[in-house]
Amino acid sequence: MEKLVELRGIVKRFPGVVANDRVDFELRRGEVHALLGENGAGKTTLMNILYGLYKPDEGEIYVRGKRVELRSPRDAISLGIGMVHQNFRLVESHTVLENIILGLREDGLRIDFEKHRRRIIELSERYGWKIDPMARIWQLSAGEKQQVELLKILYRGAEILILDEPTSVLTVQETRRLFEALRRMAREGKGIIFITHKLNEVMEVSDRVTVMRRGRVVITKETRETTKAELANYMIGRPIVFGQKKASAQLGAVVLKVIDLKVLGDRGYPAVNGVSLEVRRGEILGIAGVSGNGQVELAEAIAGLRKPLAGRILLNGVDATGMDAGKMIELGVAYIPPEGNKLGIVPGFRVVDNLFLKAYRYPPYSNKLLLNWGKMLEKARELIEEFGIVTPSALSRASSLSGGNIQRLILARELSGIIGGIPRLIVAAYPTKGLDIGATEFVHDLLLRYKEMGSGIIFISEDLEELLLLSDRIAVMSGGRIRGVLAREEADAEKIGLLMSEAVVQAG
Amino acid sequence: MRTGKISRRKFLGVARSAAIAGIVAAGIVGGIAGYVGGSSAAPPRTVTTTTTVAGAAQTVTETRTVTQTVTGAAEPLKVGYVYIGPVGDYGWSYGHDRGRRWADEHFGLPVKSFYRESVPEAEVGSAIETLIDEGAKLIFTTSFGYMDATAEYAAKYPDRYFVHISGYRSGAAGNAPENMSAAFAEFYQLYYLNGLAAGAVTETGVIGYVGAYPIPEVVRHINAFVLGANYAYKKRTGKNIKAHVTWIFSWVAPDEARKAAIALFEEKNCDVIAFTEDTPSVLQVAEEYWKKGRKVWSFSHYSDMREYGPNAHLTGQIANWGPIYLDFYRMVATNSWISVDIWARIGDYTPYRWRRPVEQSTAGQPEGAVYLAPLNPVIPSEWQMLIKQKYEEMKELLFEPFSVEGNLGEPIKDQNGEVRIKAGERADHDMLWNMDWLVEYIEEPLPKA
Amino acid sequence: MIEWIESVLGLTIQVGTVYLLASLGEIYAERSGVLNLGLEGIMVMGAALSFIFTLAYGHLVAILVSVVTGILMSLILAVMAVYMRLNQTVTGLALTMLGLGLSGFLASPEVRKVMLLALNPLLPESLLAIQEAPKLPEIHVPLLSGIPIIGCFFRQNVLVYVSYIAAPLMWFILFKTRPGLSLRSVGENPAAADAMGINVFRVRCVATMISGGFAGLAGAYLFLGFQPFWREGLTAGKGFIALSLVILSTWNPLRAILGAYLFGGVEVIQYRLQLFGLGALSPYLLTMLPYLVAIAALVAVSIESVRKRIGVPASLGIPYSREE
Amino acid sequence: MSLKIETRFGRIRVERRVGYGRLYSISMTLLSLALAFLVVALILASLGLDPVKAFQVIFGVFMKPSLLLESIKQSIPICLAALGLSIAFKMNFWNIGAEGQIYMGMIASTGIVLLHAYYGFFHEWMVMPLMFLASFLLGGAWCLIPGALKARLGVNEILPTLMLNYVAILIVDFLVHGPWRDPKGYGFPLSIPFPEYTKLNIVLGEPAYTGLLFSILGAAAVFFLLEYTKLGFEIKVVGQSPAVARYAGIRVRSTILLGSFLAGGLAGIGGLSIVSGIIGRLRPGASPGYGYTAIIVAALAGLNPWVTVAVSIFFGGLITAGGALQMSMGIPKAAAQMIQAVIFLMILVGEFIKRYRIVIERPGASER
């Protein structure tokens, strides 16, 4: 079969990280090729290189056997390469038609709306979609928006389609419809690269699969010849081992009780759709699931950053529904946000400012009006020591810290008890994402220590290994709902995987 | 100044019809190159003018000898000016700068004058300080808004002399230090004469006025103008004049003046319009109507504006601040300063103070601080004679517009019919400076805000 | 009555054209995501140069020079705000200051004289010192200018006709052609446009230059087409009124026509109202009106649903960078 | 962690500079200032004027006590407004409405004087404190309008602040032409003169000293606010990232409201310093664009309150020097304005050079 794309020895370095390390990859005509890997494995970087958004530091790109140099998306588009980004790149106030023909160089200056309208309807019908070309993007559902993104590419006659985590925002039906369309496109002779970290989808739709881990390609295989378990091993890098770190589970009173919570997501539909759960003192409740299934929204609702649509949140028996972040902090909720370097710190501020980003307003660090920098600096130095934050001084800018140290800083701020003592509830969203082994260990140990000290902990992760390692119970989340809660003793990767995949099938 | 061989009008006409695009691109390139080259070679403009003593022997009297012994020829008198606007523009500040140059030229003794232009009212203090730093002995501040600051700095520097233009604070008036004088060039008499000219030529019997702000200064000008027009028109036709006023709420706003003038011309069928605005815009508009075949008239204001409307120009009021300034130069140079409150009118600062016979009248010729612009020959000769006669009479204050004599023997009434000036009365300084009523012939009420 | 309407309407068009020309360009800049606060400065430069160059070479050259200068000045803004990603507000204000200073300097009598002589050594001396230039002649369109009421639209100078053509043309380009679509997309969602291979920086740069060109043209019109008498700071805030007009027209060139004539109409009619004895209407309140209306319009378009419907440039004032 | 941003123009790449020190920052500011003066010198030289003499005149202003005092007096409203702006800009609130807020401050202080003079409200000693309070409140309220629009409705503040300038100026016009006109002022558009005890001459009877005291107090207050108070900390966090601020439990809306109020309030006191310290009554056009100059000053001072005091005195000096230049060298006022704009643009470019560095990429070579 003809090779549509071949990437040879691609290297891309970002300051401090090698995102792609001598990556080889090929795409054949007529196949759906899954590109599998955890977040941060380098999948998206690789595809951005193929789409001309980044320039590789080393390596060669061949399209249909010819060596090419891609300087911008424009070059990629002219070679028949199209990409659907994880976040839709659509102009909300424009019509479908305008979005599709944007940047198209065809006929004269004037846009022949009627011609394009007919062609768009024709094209979308071919894949069984019903799209009104004159509708405005903001009127469409997520699934329809994705169809527009695909149409944008197909309309340019692209043969090489890159889809970056296309299902993360889709309902089950929409996912199914997307897969049908993809199969059809493959039959028509196009090549499709399907970036995902969801094993089910790989098995369901792809012909071949390439697994990436830490910037390198682990293996490329025919999908038929592999299993989910095998792929999971490749993804994580070693077989899943069970709990090495046992901490006595002295369960206490209920710290957090969530009842039938519904929370609106950024895209305007409920991301959390009727979640109920309970966390006790000294308990780690792990939340497993593919990211983008409402975990972050749930965490943010508990941290007071999102107003719930419905349901209740009880903290130590106090009704905290709808309270803002400040109130939640006062009730003893510590929140470790995902992507700490974006949301968790102010890069332009000093380390001490970032350490006291929340605690500055409580005594003894301030009185009614004034800040007490002496106290803060003194405490900051202690915390830097205690949490092993590597920084020239407490007065250095946070932007000069490495990722691991930023995470330590956030942990120090959230957990050290500078805000009215040990936190009663810790909500940790992907706290080890992107960290090296040492830093990961540190986070794990820290969470276990606080568990022993009696905090209730919600631990959100995609990494089954660490979930099994730390959690007392594991709740599996998917499609905005809790699909099941397993005690650690009864939990294993297979059961969790089953719950996750069942959920995909069940989800209404 | 303007002595080109081709007349400017003619040239403009050529420019208009031929649309001189011919010189186009080459011209631009060459022009820019020429400008760059030319500008670096061009001498910097100098702001000092010095005149030799010898040339002025005729006009300067004994005081000169005193001066020479006091100040010495080597030590020129340093004079500073503060202007509210840019000197390059046509209006108020331009007029003062012309006055400065005139005074320097006519002083006859070494003088060094310098100015600061476009000084906002809040920055007049720093302007005065820099002038004093330059050694200015005498300082003129030429905007109403500078009044308080001038008084303040007069108190701070008792060894310098200050003259404030268009205000009411001076040592003479008792509300400022003794080293501060006030001066103003008053136009209302000239506006009355303008009114006579307007009444003499109007065919519709409707005249207009574009006013800057509804403040007493402008109001007395409007009233004088309308009284004059009524005098002539009623004498001509037996009917009262009709007058309309629009306000543009700005001293300098060429485009607003245009809109206001057009409204008067078209809405009320006015055919003579006077104005208080520092540009010849109203005159330009009137001239445009001439081109379209409608005979309408307007005036000069502050300087001779004939070239902006050769057909439409009737006459007008012109100020030369030079003689006023010169007077203060002399006072300082001769150490004979006394604080004064000058209100320069027709006949002031003229070498020959007495009225002349009508046939030899100087009306329409430059003299003194305020004078009449040249009269358009279109004004019937008997009315020209009347204008000249009144002009001469006003030199000796034999005639006062705001009196029964100025209104064909009738008492002057305001818009409500209230009699403001009865027989035998004349408007005094206070009445003129506080005038807040319009005469009966004006249709629109005075805006209150 | 017909005569009255013609007179008022004809003048309204003359007054409104300044705002129309200026806002047409600004609509393009803002639609691409660049707020050109240098409008006032560019306009006053256009006026000053059209004054000087008309005396030297006539109208056509003067208008061209004004437009080119406007484009060059806005290029400063484009480089600083688009490529260097400096704050657009501050840069625009600096440009306005520069324009006001430079125009006053170039048109001051001494410099003007040197410049005129260098441009055209044959100029008679009488022309070197005057403050006015010949006004653009009115062109009467045969037949059309004779129609009652409508006729006044066709007794105008050439730049007014330019604005008649430019407004619908600019609308057409913006909404019906490819470059227009690219431009709108860049202002709404530069990342989306970038992904489709559109050079965001270049589009923004060009749009800013278009706004500069039109601002230069507006300045030339203000001087040559309405009241050809030069004074320093001639524009007197008209650039900022044009800015508020852009908001009021919701970034639509066709609506800008209506808005411009509305603003123009208010200015014209207020003098007539004074003569009808309605002078009590506070002139200050009337002058405030454009600004207050613009603020109200801003509030209205910032409501999410309205914003989407109208297509308010969502990334207005936000510099774009491709972040890794 | 370093952010790298890639822009294409030709083969030149622009990189964000990371972690530069204070010394570097200061030296770059000085460098761009020097660059600005160089450009000015070139302009002057091309006009056939001697730049050396021009700079002698400019810096001579700071050597002569009387001119220095005058420069300080000019700097007070600029300084106070710029201090307010540095609060707003720290909050990422692009207030270009300081001019309008200055005017509202003038209205408020005049209002108090008139209440006292016409109706005999309050004791004499109460007038001055009340003027301060009123100008602060009204200036703040004027800035609170765009602040509230931003906090409540998400309206971008740039255009509303700009438009409200014109509204404020017209309100002053209306007042002094109408209800507040001095009955003894021969109809001229101005208020009554302020009585002696409302003048800003507490220190040594000299407005410049008193104003300098207020500038320094204002700088201290702003410094203290930003460095040592909870609100200041919150303002800075909101300015850096509203999302992080929300995460930290800061009430973003009320912070914006309070911050914009304080910013406007300081500009309002700047207005008071004009009517009470410089002019002595209210009149149209009382502030010749100090609110806009304040933007330059705040930007040039890098939002540092102490530097703001120094920079505004420097600008006060430039205003004075602009006139001195005009007299001694015959440079038109408009040219002085042009020079100010050039300095401003150069400093902006310097800001760019400070934050980014330009890497010229050799064709084919990979980075580093």
JSON list of C-alpha atoms in Angstrom, two decimals, chain C residues 259-314:
[
{"chain": "C", "resi": 259, "resn": "GLY", "atom": "CA", "xyz": [-24.40, 56.72, 11.55]},
{"chain": "C", "resi": 260, "resn": "ALA", "atom": "CA", "xyz": [-22.15, 59.23, 9.84]},
{"chain": "C", "resi": 261, "resn": "TYR", "atom": "CA", "xyz": [-25.08, 61.10, 8.33]},
{"chain": "C", "resi": 262, "resn": "LEU", "atom": "CA", "xyz": [-26.87, 60.94, 11.66]},
{"chain": "C", "resi": 263, "resn": "PHE", "atom": "CA", "xyz": [-23.92, 62.55, 13.45]},
{"chain": "C", "resi": 264, "resn": "GLY", "atom": "CA", "xyz": [-23.56, 65.01, 10.60]},
{"chain": "C", "resi": 265, "resn": "GLY", "atom": "CA", "xyz": [-27.26, 65.73, 10.66]},
{"chain": "C", "resi": 266, "resn": "VAL", "atom": "CA", "xyz": [-27.26, 66.51, 14.37]},
{"chain": "C", "resi": 267, "resn": "GLU", "atom": "CA", "xyz": [-24.42, 68.97, 13.86]},
{"chain": "C", "resi": 268, "resn": "VAL", "atom": "CA", "xyz": [-26.19, 70.67, 10.99]},
{"chain": "C", "resi": 269, "resn": "ILE", "atom": "CA", "xyz": [-29.63, 70.73, 12.47]},
{"chain": "C", "resi": 270, "resn": "GLN", "atom": "CA", "xyz": [-28.56, 72.15, 15.82]},
{"chain": "C", "resi": 271, "resn": "TYR", "atom": "CA", "xyz": [-27.95, 75.54, 14.22]},
{"chain": "C", "resi": 272, "resn": "ARG", "atom": "CA", "xyz": [-31.35, 75.42, 12.57]},
{"chain": "C", "resi": 273, "resn": "LEU", "atom": "CA", "xyz": [-32.90, 74.50, 15.90]},
{"chain": "C", "resi": 274, "resn": "GLN", "atom": "CA", "xyz": [-31.30, 77.56, 17.45]},
{"chain": "C", "resi": 275, "resn": "LEU", "atom": "CA", "xyz": [-33.02, 79.63, 14.81]},
{"chain": "C", "resi": 276, "resn": "PHE", "atom": "CA", "xyz": [-36.37, 77.98, 15.51]},
{"chain": "C", "resi": 277, "resn": "GLY", "atom": "CA", "xyz": [-36.09, 79.28, 19.03]},
{"chain": "C", "resi": 278, "resn": "LEU", "atom": "CA", "xyz": [-35.15, 75.89, 20.39]},
{"chain": "C", "resi": 279, "resn": "GLY", "atom": "CA", "xyz": [-31.79, 77.20, 21.48]},
{"chain": "C", "resi": 280, "resn": "ALA", "atom": "CA", "xyz": [-32.55, 76.05, 24.99]},
{"chain": "C", "resi": 281, "resn": "LEU", "atom": "CA", "xyz": [-31.36, 72.59, 23.97]},
{"chain": "C", "resi": 282, "resn": "SER", "atom": "CA", "xyz": [-28.03, 72.48, 25.74]},
{"chain": "C", "resi": 283, "resn": "PRO", "atom": "CA", "xyz": [-25.22, 72.46, 23.20]},
{"chain": "C", "resi": 284, "resn": "TYR", "atom": "CA", "xyz": [-23.04, 70.64, 25.72]},
{"chain": "C", "resi": 285, "resn": "LEU", "atom": "CA", "xyz": [-25.47, 67.80, 26.06]},
{"chain": "C", "resi": 286, "resn": "LEU", "atom": "CA", "xyz": [-25.72, 67.61, 22.28]},
{"chain": "C", "resi": 287, "resn": "THR", "atom": "CA", "xyz": [-21.97, 67.39, 21.93]},
{"chain": "C", "resi": 288, "resn": "MET", "atom": "CA", "xyz": [-21.83, 64.69, 24.60]},
{"chain": "C", "resi": 289, "resn": "LEU", "atom": "CA", "xyz": [-24.37, 62.65, 22.73]},
{"chain": "C", "resi": 290, "resn": "PRO", "atom": "CA", "xyz": [-22.05, 60.73, 20.36]},
{"chain": "C", "resi": 291, "resn": "TYR", "atom": "CA", "xyz": [-19.89, 59.61, 23.28]},
{"chain": "C", "resi": 292, "resn": "LEU", "atom": "CA", "xyz": [-22.77, 58.58, 25.50]},
{"chain": "C", "resi": 293, "resn": "VAL", "atom": "CA", "xyz": [-24.43, 56.74, 22.64]},
{"chain": "C", "resi": 294, "resn": "ALA", "atom": "CA", "xyz": [-21.17, 54.96, 21.89]},
{"chain": "C", "resi": 295, "resn": "ILE", "atom": "CA", "xyz": [-20.80, 53.81, 25.48]},
{"chain": "C", "resi": 296, "resn": "ALA", "atom": "CA", "xyz": [-24.37, 52.55, 25.45]},
{"chain": "C", "resi": 297, "resn": "ALA", "atom": "CA", "xyz": [-23.67, 50.73, 22.20]},
{"chain": "C", "resi": 298, "resn": "LEU", "atom": "CA", "xyz": [-20.55, 49.16, 23.69]},
{"chain": "C", "resi": 299, "resn": "VAL", "atom": "CA", "xyz": [-22.55, 47.88, 26.60]},
{"chain": "C", "resi": 300, "resn": "ALA", "atom": "CA", "xyz": [-25.17, 46.48, 24.27]},
{"chain": "C", "resi": 301, "resn": "VAL", "atom": "CA", "xyz": [-22.69, 44.64, 22.06]},
{"chain": "C", "resi": 302, "resn": "SER", "atom": "CA", "xyz": [-20.84, 43.15, 24.99]},
{"chain": "C", "resi": 303, "resn": "ILE", "atom": "CA", "xyz": [-23.85, 41.05, 25.86]},
{"chain": "C", "resi": 304, "resn": "GLU", "atom": "CA", "xyz": [-22.75, 37.59, 24.79]},
{"chain": "C", "resi": 305, "resn": "SER", "atom": "CA", "xyz": [-25.67, 36.71, 22.54]},
{"chain": "C", "resi": 306, "resn": "VAL", "atom": "CA", "xyz": [-25.69, 40.09, 20.84]},
{"chain": "C", "resi": 307, "resn": "ARG", "atom": "CA", "xyz": [-21.95, 39.93, 20.41]},
{"chain": "C", "resi": 308, "resn": "LYS", "atom": "CA", "xyz": [-22.12, 36.65, 18.55]},
{"chain": "C", "resi": 309, "resn": "ARG", "atom": "CA", "xyz": [-24.99, 37.71, 16.39]},
{"chain": "C", "resi": 310, "resn": "ILE", "atom": "CA", "xyz": [-23.40, 40.96, 15.29]},
{"chain": "C", "resi": 311, "resn": "GLY", "atom": "CA", "xyz": [-19.89, 39.62, 15.01]},
{"chain": "C", "resi": 312, "resn": "VAL", "atom": "CA", "xyz": [-18.10, 42.06, 17.28]},
{"chain": "C", "resi": 313, "resn": "PRO", "atom": "CA", "xyz": [-14.40, 41.43, 16.71]},
{"chain": "C", "resi": 314, "resn": "ALA", "atom": "CA", "xyz": [-13.74, 39.23, 19.71]}
]
